[in-house]
């Protein structure tokens, strides 16, 4: 085998050369080839991502040179265009897999990579199969090994001498092709409904109390010893005593017990925060006597409570009796993640898009009367955009999302750039938090805490609306599940508490149709894929029950023919398709183009259709618009048994309304009569159509 000519990487090469850098970052300040640790953060434009580094010191010393050459090729190869380059997150993932491979080689077959035989490489595959790694993940590890063969022309120190792909058992364990977002589990209906209801309660009903408590808490928090600056004037015992006496007089006037400690004593540190003086200033005999005398009059509470008045109600009662000083950071974090749940689920935004919301992201359009008829959120979209820094995009949202945005604006300090940066005073807060956003793992942890709070609260108050277990386990929420779940609900439109609580149908139309054309969100495709799957399930159910032969109307005969052809292509006679992925493939290949509506079934033929669904920009989609159907004129119409029953029920409702037609306005009465005549004619046409009985 001839060794291909190799190119030598310059030792001083900047590893991020050719990649767009963050604003204000010069290439000369970034990592070079000779550095032992490569910092990828200057080229990371997503504020919610963890800091990515490539630490070559963690690799076996013998393989550090070849690893550096490989990752320089992946990061800054001049042979790749901007659109062909791997993302930083992908490269960081490859580094972990390469590390695993090189560590195994160093421990089991010391020596250069060129000396590895096919049997030794297959030994690594066998070792991978014994590790607790999912099959699709093991496929990624095998692909990482092959990079030392694919890029051999540019690896000067070492490379693989054989192509692992040519080994007979290299891919004996096939890895499933990873689908984009539809591979994500959707949140079960019994979980998302109470989760959203509780998140809306927090945003709409409880937020004012928490915001008021946090404002008071923050002032006291800054008075603590960790934040006491050296610029403050030296305190005198006399001034401290006067301040404390004034504070204790308010406690006595209000009849409030003094703040307590777990051991039953007075919480002097909290009193010191309230008068903005060091705790050490409360140790004089005179001050201690003041505290003792007041405690004898008003008592000592079991904890240090804020004097925030609780206004939020739950079933007519205050949701909390009072708020403890120590629990404010936790309640603030729960309110923060409640806003996330509301925004992520009711907008269809990805996690990265939600995390890049800034102050001023909410826009409104008003009519001539000043009433808001459209609300939009503006953020950065990254996926499928072809630009690492993303593009500006907009989403149409409803009033609950607007409320969540307003709460976030009050919850975070003014110097925070992103609405989902870590809250000051929380455990995840870092010095750079004002210019960075919460990571995905931090949000997932906060959502788990939110569910735990709801469960504890419901158990303590014996409430029936807790978030239930799924298969005897707590459902593990993740940020990627909201978009997937939303697409399912829009496609299936089930009833229940969600529809009653937030007028779900209205929200779904806004979210589905409202994604701005400035970004290829892919959300419409997800919804239409779910709708296609739902139609496939209904079609198979009709065919299995032989209900397709009961169709009536002008398109009934064609519908029966299409369904019979569809049935012949789904598998052997009598088989049932229960795998959603298989059914999705069948619908993509052999969709009979039959669409189910409440009053009609559309056997779509675009050449004779009288309607056409349009996207947000007014372009035809090639799909029917059942909302503007003209069933008495269109030849694409068929009636199922469900349609005829729905028509009959609607006629009964109209008859009830028209009994008192004399109290209705003339225009309304006329429209109801016209609607009844049209529906009666449609029902009669279906019943009398003997050709399709």
C-alpha atoms as one frame of an Amber mdcrd trajectory, in Angstrom:
protein
   0.000   0.000   0.000   1.364   3.378  -0.958   1.264   6.076   1.669  -0.412
   9.255   0.378   1.467  12.517   0.461   0.905  14.380   3.730   0.732  18.048
   4.538   2.417  19.354   7.666   0.372  21.640   9.928   2.221  24.805  10.940
   2.982  24.665  14.693   1.663  28.195  15.277  -1.602  27.619  13.371  -4.654
  29.091  15.050  -7.030  26.195  15.569 -10.116  28.383  15.066  -8.842  29.902
  11.830 -11.686  30.348   9.348 -14.458  30.070  11.932 -16.640  33.073  12.835
 -15.600  34.373  16.248 -17.647  36.128  18.890 -17.847  39.882  18.707 -14.779
  41.541  20.194 -12.541  38.441  19.952  -9.327  38.636  17.902  -7.960  35.497
  16.265  -4.501  36.274  17.688  -5.853  35.728  21.226  -7.220  32.240  20.502
  -5.611  28.813  20.943  -2.777  27.657  18.697  -1.683  24.222  17.554   1.083
  23.965  20.155  -1.229  24.603  23.123  -2.039  21.584  25.262  -5.602  22.808
  25.823  -7.617  24.280  22.955 -10.358  26.673  24.033 -13.290  26.549  21.581
 -15.346  29.157  23.434 -14.346  32.132  21.192 -16.147  30.430  18.274 -19.169
  29.341  20.311 -22.076  31.665  19.553 -24.680  29.872  21.669 -24.878  31.498
  25.077 -26.490  28.484  26.768 -23.760  25.982  25.863 -21.153  24.792  28.285
 -17.589  25.915  27.735 -15.968  23.563  25.235 -12.281  22.715  25.396 -10.082
  20.016  23.887  -7.691  18.916  26.637  -4.927  16.936  24.936  -3.194  16.404
  28.276  -5.969  13.921  29.046  -4.825  11.709  26.136  -1.992   9.184  26.273
   1.255  11.085  25.613   2.213   8.909  22.635  -0.920   9.882  20.707  -1.157
  13.608  21.491   0.639  14.714  18.291  -1.600  12.732  15.939  -4.699  13.754
  17.884  -3.766  17.419  17.510  -3.319  16.985  13.778  -6.669  15.257  13.459
  -8.612  17.911  15.355  -6.869  20.755  13.550  -8.137  19.155  10.353 -11.661
  18.909  11.758 -11.643  22.462  13.095  -9.812  24.502  10.473  -9.277  22.459
   7.340  -8.882  24.774   4.325 -10.519  22.065   2.221 -13.892  22.507   3.931
 -16.338  25.277   3.230 -18.126  27.026   6.090 -21.233  24.907   5.458 -19.285
  21.610   5.410 -17.490  22.089   8.711 -18.583  20.141  11.727 -20.119  22.068
  14.602 -18.104  22.640  17.744 -20.434  20.432  19.774 -19.942  17.585  17.289
 -16.165  17.988  17.410 -16.227  17.998  21.210 -18.216  14.757  21.126 -15.732
  13.201  18.696 -12.897  14.140  21.075 -14.449  12.047  23.855 -14.765   9.049
  21.524 -11.216   9.455  20.223  -9.980   9.638  23.821 -11.699   6.338  24.618
 -10.127   4.667  21.581  -6.590   5.976  22.138  -6.699   5.077  25.842  -7.745
   1.508  24.922  -4.933   1.215  22.385  -2.365   2.547  24.868  -3.466   0.016
  27.501  -3.863  -3.021  25.234  -1.582  -2.577  22.195   1.137  -0.014  22.962
   2.689   1.286  19.800   1.768   3.406  16.778  -1.652   3.316  15.168  -0.036
   2.150  11.920   0.851  -1.134  13.628  -2.737  -1.996  14.534  -4.040  -5.067
  12.744  -7.587  -5.795  11.680  -7.960  -8.279  14.502  -6.857  -5.713  17.055
  -9.318  -3.134  15.717 -12.094  -5.717  15.921 -10.975  -6.331  19.497 -11.842
  -2.712  20.229 -15.284  -3.281  18.708 -15.781  -6.300  20.963 -14.682  -4.242
  23.968 -17.192  -1.513  23.048 -19.992  -4.067  22.945 -19.246  -5.019  26.549
 -19.500  -1.407  27.720 -22.771   0.188  28.915 -23.190   2.142  25.661 -26.294
   2.271  23.461 -25.895   0.668  19.982 -26.244   4.001  18.165 -23.574   5.455
  20.452 -21.239   2.561  19.678 -21.674   3.390  16.004 -20.371   6.886  16.766
 -17.321   5.417  18.506 -16.534   3.276  15.450 -16.880   6.313  13.197 -14.411
   8.237  15.385 -11.817   5.467  14.962 -12.177   5.582  11.169 -11.222   9.292
  11.149  -7.587   8.197  11.553  -7.947   6.501   8.149 -10.122   9.071   6.372
  -7.752  11.955   7.190  -4.519   9.965   6.828  -3.243  12.279   4.071  -2.937
  15.115   6.587  -1.672  13.175   9.607   2.125  13.430   9.591   2.958  11.589
  12.817   0.735   8.511  12.640  -2.449   7.085  11.094  -4.271   3.816  10.568
  -2.776   1.577   7.920  -6.063  -0.143   7.064  -9.625   1.038   6.589 -11.709
  -0.336   9.481 -14.816  -0.134   7.313 -13.441  -2.974   5.180 -13.162  -5.397
   8.083 -15.816  -8.144   7.870 -17.350  -7.628  11.320 -16.749  -3.894  11.783
 -20.421  -3.007  11.275 -21.875  -6.320  12.387 -23.910  -4.373  14.925 -25.795
  -1.814  12.811 -26.435   1.524  14.440 -29.835   3.031  13.894 -29.896   6.210
  11.861 -30.579   8.959  14.297 -33.568  11.017  13.346 -33.722  14.696  14.183
 -36.444  15.645  16.670 -39.105  12.988  16.130 -36.834  10.485  17.891 -37.412
  12.418  21.106 -40.020  11.057  23.468 -43.027  13.311  23.801 -44.266  14.169
  27.256 -47.240  11.918  28.102 -50.636  13.612  28.051 -51.227  12.853  31.737
 -47.967  14.677  32.570 -48.001  17.707  30.267 -51.526  18.754  31.237 -50.953
  19.257  35.005 -47.389  20.447  34.354 -48.623  23.272  32.133 -51.485  24.118
  34.492 -49.080  24.473  37.427 -46.588  26.482  35.351 -49.392  28.848  34.333
 -50.449  29.173  37.982 -46.938  30.176  38.944 -46.654  32.712  36.139 -50.137
  34.207  36.417 -51.125  33.790  40.080 -48.014  33.316  42.227 -45.441  35.464
  40.417 -46.419  38.794  42.033 -45.822  37.354  45.519 -42.460  35.853  44.565
 -41.303  39.021  42.821 -42.212  41.105  45.869 -40.457  38.636  48.162 -37.372
  38.548  45.952 -37.109  42.338  45.959 -37.123  42.334  49.757 -34.826  39.305
  49.886 -32.285  40.863  47.539 -31.894  43.977  49.698 -31.349  41.772  52.784
 -29.040  39.459  50.832 -26.763  42.376  49.946 -26.644  43.339  53.628 -25.042
  40.016  54.514 -21.386  39.529  55.462 -20.382  38.203  52.025 -21.521  41.383
  50.294 -20.586  43.972  52.930 -18.149  46.306  51.235 -15.183  47.995  52.886
 -16.487  51.390  51.729 -19.259  51.394  54.356 -18.679  53.701  57.316 -17.622
  52.151  60.597 -20.663  51.296  62.716 -21.054  52.459  66.295 -22.814  50.468
  68.997 -25.042  53.459  69.713 -26.218  53.694  66.100 -26.746  49.933  65.962
 -28.802  50.048  69.144 -30.991  52.867  67.787 -31.584  51.032  64.501 -32.409
  47.799  66.281 -34.759  49.505  68.745 -36.672  51.020  65.821 -36.903  47.641
  64.097 -38.053  45.827  67.230 -40.707  48.504  67.802 -42.184  47.589  64.391
 -42.228  43.912  65.369 -44.116  44.778  68.547 -46.540  47.119  66.755 -47.341
  44.461  64.132 -47.485  41.659  66.702 -45.016  39.649  64.611 -42.744  37.104
  66.328 -39.002  37.638  65.952 -37.148  35.576  63.323 -36.088  32.219  64.691
 -33.362  29.619  64.270 -33.706  25.828  64.063 -32.561  25.575  67.703 -35.389
  27.845  68.858 -33.297  30.976  69.454 -33.585  34.396  67.839 -31.985  34.664
  64.411 -29.597  37.556  65.091 -28.058  37.363  61.620 -31.439  38.092  60.039
 -31.996  41.043  62.380 -28.520  42.325  61.453 -29.455  42.129  57.767 -32.637
  44.085  58.438 -30.780  47.005  60.057 -27.806  46.731  57.654 -25.243  46.226
  60.383 -22.678  43.463  61.058 -23.904  40.582  63.178 -21.034  41.187  65.589
 -22.602  44.522  66.557 -25.531  42.693  68.199 -23.408  41.029  70.873 -23.395
  43.825  73.435 -25.337  43.266  76.653 -27.696  46.198  75.982 -28.580  44.952
  72.493 -29.104  41.380  73.689 -31.412  42.666  76.396 -33.497  44.563  73.814
 -33.908  41.385  71.811 -34.752  39.297  74.880 -37.404  41.750  76.082 -39.061
  41.901  72.648 -39.018  38.114  72.298 -40.812  37.840  75.627 -43.598  40.061
  74.264 -44.066  38.778  70.689 -42.451  35.340  70.776 -40.015  33.670  68.363
 -41.033  32.222  64.987 -39.843  28.829  63.783 -37.855  30.498  60.980 -36.920
  33.884  59.492 -39.918  35.084  57.471 -40.283  38.047  55.135 -43.170  40.437
  55.705 -44.407  40.021  52.116 -48.204  39.919  51.909 -49.493  36.865  50.028
 -52.023  37.820  47.352 -51.977  34.718  45.141 -54.944  32.423  45.656 -55.442
  28.745  44.961 -59.031  27.536  45.254 -59.874  30.753  47.103 -57.105  30.380
  49.723 -53.573  31.892  49.853 -51.194  29.478  48.133 -48.636  30.015  50.937
 -49.216  31.423  54.430 -45.899  33.355  54.297 -42.478  33.147  52.650 -39.271
  32.236  54.450 -36.138  34.261  53.727 -34.116  31.125  52.992 -36.567  29.734
  50.442 -36.695  32.811  48.172 -33.800  31.685  45.905 -35.515  28.321  45.428
 -38.920  29.887  44.733 -37.276  32.334  42.324 -35.652  29.483  40.439 -38.963
  27.625  40.258 -40.680  30.738  38.885 -37.861  31.065  36.374 -38.359  27.535
  35.083 -42.165  27.914  35.139 -41.700  30.786  32.681 -39.497  28.491  30.596
 -42.159  25.763  30.499 -44.855  28.223  29.419 -42.696  29.810  26.714 -41.124
  26.613  25.372 -44.398  24.714  25.148 -46.677  27.492  23.915 -44.287  28.843
  21.280 -42.727  25.783  19.644 -39.237  27.250  20.109 -36.179  25.068  20.519
 -34.168  25.260  23.732 -31.408  27.278  22.045 -33.999  29.735  20.735 -35.663
  30.193  24.110 -32.284  30.673  25.796 -31.412  33.567  23.467 -34.471  35.656
  24.318 -33.428  39.155  25.412 -35.152  42.134  26.946 -37.347  43.791  24.367
 -37.953  40.510  22.521 -41.740  40.861  22.786 -43.521  42.710  19.992 -47.215
  43.559  19.615 -49.463  44.557  16.768 -52.612  46.473  17.631 -55.789  47.237
  15.738 -57.378  50.654  15.341 -59.020  50.306  18.767 -55.665  49.701  20.464
 -56.387  46.024  21.167 -53.493  43.606  20.707 -54.203  41.084  17.955 -50.723
  39.585  17.515 -47.758  39.044  19.818 -44.350  37.988  18.564 -41.085  36.883
  20.139 -37.777  37.646  18.451 -34.719  35.501  19.116 -31.831  33.704  17.395
 -32.378  30.484  15.431 -29.388  28.194  14.875 -30.482  24.812  13.567 -30.411
  24.373   9.766 -29.442  28.019   9.300 -25.943  27.423   7.952 -24.457  30.143
  10.160 -22.844  29.372  13.549 -23.968  32.729  14.895 -27.578  31.993  13.904
 -30.153  34.277  12.317 -32.852  36.504  13.738 -36.275  34.858  13.703 -39.745
  35.533  15.103 -42.506  33.408  16.596 -46.186  34.266  17.071 -47.317  33.620
  20.656 -50.312  34.178  22.909 -51.072  36.145  26.068 -49.680  33.533  28.539
 -46.260  33.807  26.888 -46.459  37.602  27.064 -47.101  37.352  30.805 -44.106
  35.014  31.233 -41.839  37.448  29.383 -42.967  40.303  31.641 -42.287  38.217
  34.754 -38.785  37.389  33.521 -38.095  41.083  32.961 -38.872  41.770  36.635
 -37.157  38.661  37.981 -33.717  39.351  36.485 -31.453  42.345  37.147 -31.261
  44.961  34.403 -27.654  44.103  33.536 -28.527  40.548  32.455 -28.472  40.177
  28.673 -30.537  36.981  28.396 -33.855  36.330  30.101 -32.750  32.798  30.958
 -29.397  33.554  32.528 -28.772  32.160  36.022 -30.373  34.166  38.801 -27.994
  36.023  41.153 -27.909  34.309  44.507 -28.640  30.856  43.032 -26.221  27.933
  43.163 -25.653  28.038  39.401 -24.772  31.727  39.312 -21.322  32.546  37.965
 -19.569  35.840  37.520 -20.207  35.762  33.769 -23.898  34.910  34.124 -25.144
  38.343  33.001 -23.772  37.609  29.513 -24.461  33.871  29.339 -27.557  31.725
  29.521 -28.481  28.692  31.577 -27.245  25.417  30.170 -29.636  22.700  29.060
 -28.684  20.503  32.013 -29.377  23.333  34.462 -32.844  23.809  32.986 -33.547
  20.067  33.106 -32.517  20.039  36.776 -34.784  23.019  37.516 -37.729  21.295
  35.811 -37.177  18.215  37.974 -37.173  20.483  41.046 -40.409  22.106  39.845
 -42.135  18.734  39.519 -40.871  17.738  42.957 -42.243  20.964  44.476 -45.651
  20.350  42.892 -45.698  16.771  44.160 -44.729  17.796  47.688 -47.232  20.652
  47.727 -50.090  18.448  46.520 -49.235  15.720  48.986 -49.055  18.187  51.887
 -52.382  19.820  50.970 -54.026  16.578  49.773 -54.653  17.980  46.301 -55.708
  15.695  43.426 -53.910  17.618  40.651 -50.359  16.389  41.228 -48.158  15.424
  38.276 -48.589  11.636  38.147 -45.976   8.937  37.797 -45.537   7.130  34.493
 -45.016   3.390  34.879 -44.414   3.978  38.604 -41.595   6.422  37.897 -41.287
  10.187  37.749 -41.238  11.284  34.104 -37.810  12.683  33.265 -38.410  16.026
  31.591 -35.946  17.467  29.104 -35.981  20.664  27.091 -36.139  18.813  23.762
 -39.481  17.174  24.599 -41.669  20.300  24.536 -41.459  20.952  20.808 -42.067
  17.280  20.035 -45.078  17.201  22.366 -46.520  20.399  20.940 -46.400  19.001
  17.408 -48.265  15.905  18.599 -50.987  17.921  20.348 -51.526  20.219  17.387
 -51.820  17.235  15.060 -54.087  15.198  17.342 -55.913  18.066  19.123 -57.170
  16.032  22.095 -59.598  17.563  24.535 -59.159  17.767  28.265 -57.938  20.275
  30.752 -55.342  21.835  28.450 -57.951  22.845  25.909 -60.163  24.268  28.643
 -57.373  26.113  30.404 -55.680  27.920  27.521 -58.076  27.701  24.552 -55.688
  25.266  22.945 -57.176  25.324  19.483 -56.642  29.080  19.221 -53.093  28.764
  20.517 -52.250  25.936  18.157 -53.300  27.898  15.081 -51.100  30.802  16.162
 -48.079  28.626  16.843 -48.447  26.416  13.777 -49.037  29.205  11.288 -47.024
  31.892  13.035 -43.383  30.914  12.577 -41.762  33.720  10.595 -40.252  32.978
   7.220 -36.880  34.297   8.376 -35.994  30.881   9.788 -36.427  27.329   8.549
 -37.802  26.091  11.860 -38.958  22.731  10.567 -41.886  22.931  12.973 -44.518
  22.800  10.225 -42.908  19.634   8.891 -43.055  18.078  12.370 -46.741  18.909
  12.774 -47.594  17.653   9.302 -45.657  14.448   9.982 -47.753  13.909  13.137
 -50.953  14.693  11.221 -49.946  12.222   8.537 -49.294   9.547  11.156 -52.674
  10.209  12.791 -54.418   9.948   9.414 -52.591   6.697   8.712 -53.824   5.214
  11.979 -57.420   6.249  11.206 -57.197   4.920   7.655 -55.937   1.534   8.843
 -58.664   1.412  11.492 -61.353   2.126   8.856 -59.931  -0.502   6.517 -59.609
  -3.081   9.296 -63.245  -2.496  10.312 -64.432  -2.328   6.670 -65.883   1.120
   7.379 -64.458   2.540   4.153 -67.235   0.799   2.196 -69.797   2.876   4.139
 -68.571   6.185   2.686 -71.103   8.258   0.779 -70.914  11.337  -1.417 -69.400
  12.254  -4.764 -65.853  11.120  -3.855 -66.830   7.960  -1.965 -66.006   5.552
  -4.796 -62.566   7.070  -5.293 -61.938   6.970  -1.539 -62.724   3.258  -1.419
 -60.361   2.602  -4.308 -57.541   4.613  -2.707 -57.982   2.832   0.622 -57.907
  -0.598  -1.004 -54.680   0.305  -2.788 -53.293   1.696   0.466 -54.228  -1.495
   2.323 -52.456  -3.621  -0.282 -49.230  -1.670   0.244 -49.170  -1.733   4.030
 -48.315  -5.420   4.268 -49.834  -8.869   4.109 -53.571  -9.279   4.411 -54.706
  -9.255   7.996 -51.487  -7.666   9.289 -51.625  -4.626  11.533 -49.050  -1.841
  11.401 -48.279  -0.925  15.002 -44.792   0.546  14.558 -45.090   4.357  14.188
 -41.832   4.566  12.248 -42.987   1.974   9.740 -46.360   3.668   9.372 -44.622
   7.021   8.846 -42.584   5.493   6.005 -45.716   4.015   4.467 -47.565   7.319
   4.625 -44.624   9.148   3.097 -44.504   6.677   0.215 -48.170   5.742  -0.321
 -50.277   8.495   1.266 -53.809   8.146  -0.229 -54.415  11.874   0.391 -57.613
  11.347   2.383 -58.216  13.931   5.115 -60.725  13.636   7.940 -62.800  16.604
   9.041 -65.615  16.927  11.549 -68.384  17.269   8.942 -66.725  15.972   5.758
 -63.957  13.660   4.598 -61.786  15.155   1.862 -60.554  12.827  -0.896 -58.108
  15.419  -2.122 -57.603  15.969  -5.816 -55.959  19.378  -6.369 -57.271  19.619
  -9.952 -60.879  19.862  -8.783 -60.397  21.249  -5.247 -62.166  24.485  -4.345
 -59.844  25.185  -1.408 -56.111  25.299  -0.814 -54.248  25.666   2.449 -51.689
  28.458   2.495 -48.649  28.989   4.664 -47.873  32.063   6.741 -46.578  33.942
   3.680 -49.631  33.144   1.562 -48.054  30.408  -0.553 -50.103  27.353  -1.519
 -49.074  24.157   0.272 -50.919  21.679  -1.959 -53.040  20.550   1.002 -56.789
  21.016   1.541 -58.146  23.648   3.905 -61.080  21.983   5.635 -61.901  25.226
   7.404 -62.973  26.793   4.082 -64.537  23.659   2.590 -67.520  24.122   0.240
 -69.044  20.639   0.588 -72.132  21.229  -1.560 -70.038  22.303  -4.538 -66.762
  20.367  -4.185 -66.431  16.955  -5.869 -63.703  15.892  -3.400 -66.216  15.410
  -0.585 -67.150  12.095   1.016 -69.151  11.447   4.178 -68.246   8.835   6.761
 -70.552   7.554   9.489 -68.791   9.915  11.909 -69.478  12.817   9.542 -73.188
  12.058   9.250 -73.543  11.721  13.016 -71.750  15.049  13.515 -74.026  16.688
  10.938 -77.119  15.328  12.670 -75.937  16.601  16.068 -75.183  20.024  14.623
 -78.648  20.191  13.049 -80.188  19.438  16.430 -78.192  22.247  18.043 -79.261
  24.684  15.318 -82.903  23.676  15.753 -82.663  24.487  19.463 -81.205  27.908
  18.685 -83.806  28.702  16.008 -86.745  27.880  18.266 -86.238  31.329  19.801
 -85.368  33.050  16.543 -87.520  36.055  17.443 -85.006  37.125  20.141 -82.041
  36.820  17.791 -80.765  39.741  15.702 -82.021  39.429  12.092 -78.541  38.919
  10.641 -77.682  36.164  13.131 -81.030  34.465  12.575 -80.538  34.554   8.808
 -77.022  33.082   9.029 -78.159  30.272  11.329 -81.026  29.390   8.965 -78.663
  29.394   5.995 -76.223  27.178   7.833 -78.980  24.748   8.743 -80.217  24.551
   5.150 -76.697  23.867   3.865 -75.984  21.159   6.441 -79.385  19.529   5.889
 -78.768  19.480   2.124 -75.319  17.927   2.657 -76.717  15.282   4.982 -79.580
  14.486   2.595 -77.191  14.204  -0.341 -75.104  11.695   1.551 -78.065   9.638
   2.703 -79.677   9.577  -0.732 -76.495   8.723  -2.582 -77.307   5.070  -3.194
 -74.428   4.610  -5.552 -72.004   4.398  -2.633 -74.083   2.405  -0.163
